[in-house]
Short mmCIF file of C-alpha atoms in Angstrom, two decimals:
data_model
loop_
_atom_site.label_atom_id
_atom_site.label_comp_id
_atom_site.label_asym_id
_atom_site.label_seq_id
_atom_site.Cartn_x
_atom_site.Cartn_y
_atom_site.Cartn_z
CA MET A 1 -0.15 0.34 0.03
CA ARG A 2 0.85 4.21 -0.67
CA ARG A 3 -0.18 6.91 0.76
CA SER A 4 -1.23 8.66 -1.73
CA SER A 5 -2.55 12.08 -0.54
CA PRO A 6 -3.93 12.88 3.59
CA GLY A 7 -6.30 10.64 4.57
CA ARG A 8 -6.46 8.20 1.36
CA THR A 9 -4.62 5.25 0.66
CA THR A 10 -4.83 3.21 -2.17
CA VAL A 11 -3.25 0.22 -3.27
CA ALA A 12 -1.08 1.05 -6.64
CA ARG A 13 -1.71 -0.85 -9.72
CA PRO A 14 2.20 -2.09 -11.12
CA GLY A 15 2.19 -0.03 -14.43
CA THR A 16 -0.01 2.77 -13.29
CA TRP A 17 0.90 6.42 -12.89
CA ALA A 18 0.06 6.15 -9.31
CA ASP A 19 2.52 3.54 -8.40
CA ARG A 20 5.43 5.59 -9.60
CA LEU A 21 3.75 9.01 -7.17
CA ARG A 22 6.51 10.55 -5.79
CA PHE A 23 5.37 14.32 -4.63
CA VAL A 24 2.47 15.20 -3.38
CA ALA A 25 3.28 19.32 -3.09
CA ALA A 26 1.12 21.88 -1.22
CA GLY A 27 0.87 25.50 -3.16
CA VAL A 28 -1.54 28.48 -2.13
CA LEU A 29 -3.14 30.74 -3.67
CA LEU A 30 -3.09 34.05 -1.50
CA VAL A 31 -4.88 37.02 -2.15
CA ASP A 32 -4.11 40.21 -0.68
CA PRO A 33 -6.60 43.65 0.13
CA ALA A 34 -6.21 44.46 -3.35
CA GLY A 35 -6.99 41.06 -5.36
CA ARG A 36 -3.69 40.61 -6.04
CA LEU A 37 -2.13 37.30 -6.06
CA LEU A 38 1.44 36.52 -4.65
CA LEU A 39 3.90 34.43 -6.99
CA GLN A 40 7.07 33.32 -5.96
CA LEU A 41 10.30 33.10 -8.19
CA ARG A 42 12.32 30.04 -7.72
CA ASP A 43 16.01 30.48 -7.38
CA GLY A 44 18.96 28.75 -9.35
CA HIS A 45 19.24 26.07 -6.33
CA ALA A 46 15.46 25.08 -6.33
CA ALA A 47 15.82 21.37 -6.71
CA TYR A 48 12.60 21.35 -8.97
CA HIS A 49 12.00 24.27 -11.95
CA PRO A 50 14.51 26.84 -10.90
CA ASN A 51 14.18 30.00 -12.26
CA VAL A 52 10.30 29.78 -13.04
CA TRP A 53 7.04 31.46 -11.70
CA GLY A 54 5.25 29.40 -8.87
CA LEU A 55 2.97 29.59 -5.86
CA PRO A 56 4.89 29.46 -2.21
CA GLY A 57 4.07 26.06 -1.51
CA GLY A 58 5.96 22.93 -0.81
CA GLN A 59 6.35 19.03 -0.38
CA TRP A 60 3.46 17.12 1.62
CA GLU A 61 4.47 15.49 4.36
CA PRO A 62 3.22 11.84 5.88
CA GLY A 63 0.86 13.13 9.12
CA GLU A 64 -0.04 16.34 7.94
CA THR A 65 -2.78 17.40 6.35
CA VAL A 66 -2.92 18.97 2.90
CA ALA A 67 -4.22 22.31 4.39
CA GLU A 68 -1.24 22.44 7.27
CA ALA A 69 1.35 21.52 5.10
CA ALA A 70 0.42 24.62 2.42
CA VAL A 71 0.28 26.86 6.22
CA TRP A 72 3.36 25.78 7.34
CA GLU A 73 5.19 26.27 3.57
CA LEU A 74 3.83 29.51 3.33
CA TYR A 75 5.21 30.60 6.46
CA GLU A 76 8.83 29.34 5.71
CA GLU A 77 8.62 31.08 2.63
CA THR A 78 6.83 34.23 3.55
CA GLY A 79 6.66 34.54 6.55
CA LEU A 80 3.24 35.24 6.11
CA SER A 81 -0.25 33.25 7.77
CA PRO A 82 -3.55 33.42 6.13
CA ASP A 83 -6.05 35.46 7.81
CA GLY A 84 -8.55 32.65 8.03
CA GLU A 85 -8.70 29.14 6.97
CA LEU A 86 -7.48 27.77 3.27
CA ARG A 87 -9.94 26.32 1.48
CA LEU A 88 -8.60 23.46 -1.36
CA PHE A 89 -9.04 25.09 -4.70
CA ALA A 90 -8.25 22.38 -6.89
CA ARG A 91 -6.19 19.26 -7.31
CA GLN A 92 -4.29 17.97 -10.08
CA GLU A 93 -2.31 15.40 -11.59
CA LEU A 94 0.87 15.39 -13.03
CA PRO A 95 1.28 11.69 -14.07
CA GLU A 96 4.52 12.67 -16.33
CA LEU A 97 6.11 14.03 -13.31
CA GLY A 98 4.69 11.78 -10.59
CA TRP A 99 3.29 14.63 -9.07
CA VAL A 100 0.24 15.29 -7.21
CA LYS A 101 -0.59 19.02 -6.95
CA HIS A 102 -3.08 20.54 -4.00
CA TYR A 103 -3.77 24.48 -4.57
CA SER A 104 -5.20 26.39 -1.12
CA CYS A 105 -6.71 29.59 -1.75
CA GLY A 106 -7.29 32.26 1.03
CA ALA A 107 -7.09 36.15 1.88
CA THR A 108 -4.21 38.01 3.66
CA ARG A 109 -4.36 41.48 4.89
CA ALA A 110 -0.92 41.44 4.29
CA ARG A 111 0.71 44.09 2.16
CA GLN A 112 4.04 43.55 -0.63
CA GLU A 113 6.67 45.22 2.55
CA ASP A 114 5.31 42.22 5.40
CA VAL A 115 7.08 39.66 2.96
CA VAL A 116 9.49 38.08 4.62
CA LEU A 117 11.98 36.05 1.59
CA GLY A 118 12.71 32.85 2.97
CA GLU A 119 12.98 30.56 -0.13
CA GLY A 120 13.32 32.07 -3.70
CA ALA A 121 14.53 34.51 -5.80
CA ALA A 122 11.58 36.93 -5.16
CA MET A 123 8.16 37.01 -3.77
CA LEU A 124 5.27 39.29 -5.24
CA PHE A 125 2.02 40.14 -5.34
CA VAL A 126 0.70 40.84 -8.66
CA PRO A 127 -2.40 42.23 -10.18
CA ALA A 128 -4.50 38.91 -11.16
CA GLY A 129 -4.91 40.41 -14.72
CA GLU A 130 -1.02 40.27 -15.16
CA VAL A 131 -0.07 36.78 -13.52
CA LEU A 132 -0.04 35.34 -17.29
CA ASP A 133 2.01 37.96 -18.69
CA GLY A 134 4.61 36.32 -20.30
CA ARG A 135 6.26 34.68 -16.91
CA PRO A 136 7.38 30.87 -17.17
CA TYR A 137 5.96 28.84 -14.56
CA THR A 138 5.87 25.61 -12.77
CA PRO A 139 4.27 23.16 -14.26
CA GLY A 140 0.71 22.94 -14.03
CA THR A 141 0.48 26.48 -12.91
CA VAL A 142 -0.80 28.17 -15.21
CA ALA A 143 -3.86 25.58 -15.70
CA VAL A 144 -4.49 27.02 -12.35
CA LEU A 145 -3.74 30.62 -12.71
CA THR A 146 -6.32 30.77 -15.63
CA ARG A 147 -8.92 29.78 -13.73
CA PHE A 148 -8.45 30.53 -10.39
CA PRO A 149 -9.21 34.62 -11.35
CA ALA A 150 -12.41 33.88 -13.03
CA SER A 151 -13.63 31.81 -9.81
CA PRO A 152 -16.48 32.42 -7.23
CA GLU A 153 -13.46 31.57 -4.87
CA TYR A 154 -11.57 34.29 -5.61
CA ALA A 155 -13.87 36.96 -5.97
CA GLY A 156 -14.84 36.17 -2.39
CA LEU A 157 -11.00 36.29 -1.49
CA ALA A 158 -10.66 39.51 -3.85
CA THR A 159 -13.44 41.31 -2.51
CA ALA A 160 -13.21 40.18 1.78
CA GLY A 161 -10.18 42.44 1.90
CA ARG A 162 -12.15 46.07 0.54
#
């Protein structure tokens, strides 16, 4: 048996992509009072996908929930905590990499000057309409960033801080 995600144990059949699952990630879609999204530029020392943009987050560890992993990674990388509980926005399977990514969303009253860069080359709040303006991203991130600003979840978070 292999633990594939928090709270769910599956039996992987040999030859299936679940049998090759190597990495479960927790990413955070953090929205500030102006409706901007927090993005991270990974540095050249990143173990995966150096020098491209992504979201704050990291690897889920056994014994924690995805939400706990997301909160911990956000704090570790930015010094920020969400203003309330994070809610799961999307789960994404990337079988070509052997990854499953969980994207949680939440609001913050933090401003750019409150961000403490704990990991990466940069961490910026970017207007939602500009997040896809030519930046190279980690695998799967563009698909989520395309959907999120048009979602009811984003609308609720973007207006909550005003």
